[in-house]
Amino acid sequence: MTQFSKGDRVEYQGQDNQKHTGEIRRIQGESPQARYTVRDERTKAEEQVEERKIERSL
């Protein structure tokens, strides 16, 4: 089972090593290797984020 769910708002470390907030759109795999597709709230871009890079739920 994964730590986060589809639709959760999260704070995460993006590929640019900056903190972002976004909504989880899709989940691939199982913990701890799960990868999440997160839609950034500011830019509306989607990116793949590893579970370990998600810092917390909002």
C-alpha atoms as an extended CHARMM CRD file, in Angstrom:
* protein
*
        58  EXT
         1         1  MET       CA              0.0000000000        0.0000000000        0.0000000000  PROA      1               0.0000000000
         2         2  THR       CA              1.2430000000        3.4840000000       -0.8380000000  PROA      2               0.0000000000
         3         3  GLN       CA              1.6490000000        6.2510000000        1.7120000000  PROA      3               0.0000000000
         4         4  PHE       CA             -0.3120000000        8.8310000000       -0.3280000000  PROA      4               0.0000000000
         5         5  SER       CA             -3.5370000000        8.6170000000       -2.3490000000  PROA      5               0.0000000000
         6         6  LYS       CA             -4.8130000000        9.9910000000       -5.6340000000  PROA      6               0.0000000000
         7         7  GLY       CA             -6.2200000000       13.4900000000       -5.0570000000  PROA      7               0.0000000000
         8         8  ASP       CA             -3.9930000000       14.2670000000       -2.0430000000  PROA      8               0.0000000000
         9         9  ARG       CA             -2.4380000000       17.7370000000       -1.9360000000  PROA      9               0.0000000000
        10        10  VAL       CA              1.2500000000       17.3900000000       -1.1300000000  PROA      10              0.0000000000
        11        11  GLU       CA              4.4420000000       19.3520000000       -0.7000000000  PROA      11              0.0000000000
        12        12  TYR       CA              7.2980000000       17.7900000000       -2.6530000000  PROA      12              0.0000000000
        13        13  GLN       CA             10.8140000000       18.3620000000       -3.9190000000  PROA      13              0.0000000000
        14        14  GLY       CA             10.6910000000       18.8700000000       -7.6780000000  PROA      14              0.0000000000
        15        15  GLN       CA             13.2790000000       17.9670000000      -10.2710000000  PROA      15              0.0000000000
        16        16  ASP       CA             14.7070000000       21.4670000000       -9.8050000000  PROA      16              0.0000000000
        17        17  ASN       CA             15.3270000000       20.6530000000       -6.0910000000  PROA      17              0.0000000000
        18        18  GLN       CA             12.8330000000       23.3460000000       -5.0360000000  PROA      18              0.0000000000
        19        19  LYS       CA              9.7370000000       22.8430000000       -2.8740000000  PROA      19              0.0000000000
        20        20  HSD       CA              6.4560000000       22.6870000000       -4.7670000000  PROA      20              0.0000000000
        21        21  THR       CA              2.8440000000       21.9660000000       -3.9000000000  PROA      21              0.0000000000
        22        22  GLY       CA              0.5550000000       19.9290000000       -6.0580000000  PROA      22              0.0000000000
        23        23  GLU       CA             -2.1210000000       17.2730000000       -6.3730000000  PROA      23              0.0000000000
        24        24  ILE       CA             -1.4130000000       13.5890000000       -6.9170000000  PROA      24              0.0000000000
        25        25  ARG       CA             -2.9900000000       12.5430000000      -10.2300000000  PROA      25              0.0000000000
        26        26  ARG       CA             -1.6930000000        8.9630000000      -10.6880000000  PROA      26              0.0000000000
        27        27  ILE       CA              0.2310000000        6.3530000000       -8.6950000000  PROA      27              0.0000000000
        28        28  GLN       CA              2.5130000000        3.7060000000      -10.1710000000  PROA      28              0.0000000000
        29        29  GLY       CA              3.9590000000        0.8750000000       -8.1120000000  PROA      29              0.0000000000
        30        30  GLU       CA              3.9400000000        0.1450000000       -4.4000000000  PROA      30              0.0000000000
        31        31  SER       CA              5.7450000000        1.6590000000       -1.4190000000  PROA      31              0.0000000000
        32        32  PRO       CA              8.6020000000        2.4130000000       -1.0270000000  PROA      32              0.0000000000
        33        33  GLN       CA              9.3540000000        2.4550000000       -4.7850000000  PROA      33              0.0000000000
        34        34  ALA       CA              6.0650000000        4.1230000000       -5.7840000000  PROA      34              0.0000000000
        35        35  ARG       CA              6.1720000000        6.9440000000       -8.3280000000  PROA      35              0.0000000000
        36        36  TYR       CA              3.5210000000        9.6260000000       -8.3160000000  PROA      36              0.0000000000
        37        37  THR       CA              2.3670000000       11.8950000000      -11.1210000000  PROA      37              0.0000000000
        38        38  VAL       CA              1.8700000000       15.2470000000       -9.3950000000  PROA      38              0.0000000000
        39        39  ARG       CA              0.2860000000       18.3300000000      -10.9760000000  PROA      39              0.0000000000
        40        40  ASP       CA              2.0200000000       21.4860000000       -9.7400000000  PROA      40              0.0000000000
        41        41  GLU       CA             -0.4970000000       24.0330000000       -8.3900000000  PROA      41              0.0000000000
        42        42  ARG       CA              1.4200000000       27.0180000000       -9.7090000000  PROA      42              0.0000000000
        43        43  THR       CA              2.5680000000       25.9060000000      -13.1680000000  PROA      43              0.0000000000
        44        44  LYS       CA             -0.1180000000       23.2420000000      -13.8330000000  PROA      44              0.0000000000
        45        45  ALA       CA              2.6590000000       21.0120000000      -15.2060000000  PROA      45              0.0000000000
        46        46  GLU       CA              2.7560000000       17.3280000000      -14.2820000000  PROA      46              0.0000000000
        47        47  GLU       CA              5.9230000000       15.5740000000      -13.2030000000  PROA      47              0.0000000000
        48        48  GLN       CA              6.9310000000       12.1580000000      -11.9120000000  PROA      48              0.0000000000
        49        49  VAL       CA              7.9070000000       12.2390000000       -8.2410000000  PROA      49              0.0000000000
        50        50  GLU       CA              9.4070000000        9.4250000000       -6.1830000000  PROA      50              0.0000000000
        51        51  GLU       CA              7.7000000000        8.7220000000       -2.8650000000  PROA      51              0.0000000000
        52        52  ARG       CA             10.8080000000        9.7050000000       -0.9160000000  PROA      52              0.0000000000
        53        53  LYS       CA             10.6690000000       13.2210000000       -2.4410000000  PROA      53              0.0000000000
        54        54  ILE       CA              7.1650000000       13.8930000000       -1.1240000000  PROA      54              0.0000000000
        55        55  GLU       CA              7.6450000000       15.7080000000        2.1640000000  PROA      55              0.0000000000
        56        56  ARG       CA              4.1020000000       15.8640000000        3.5390000000  PROA      56              0.0000000000
        57        57  SER       CA              0.3680000000       15.9950000000        2.8930000000  PROA      57              0.0000000000
        58        58  LEU       CA             -1.3070000000       19.3950000000        3.0560000000  PROA      58              0.0000000000
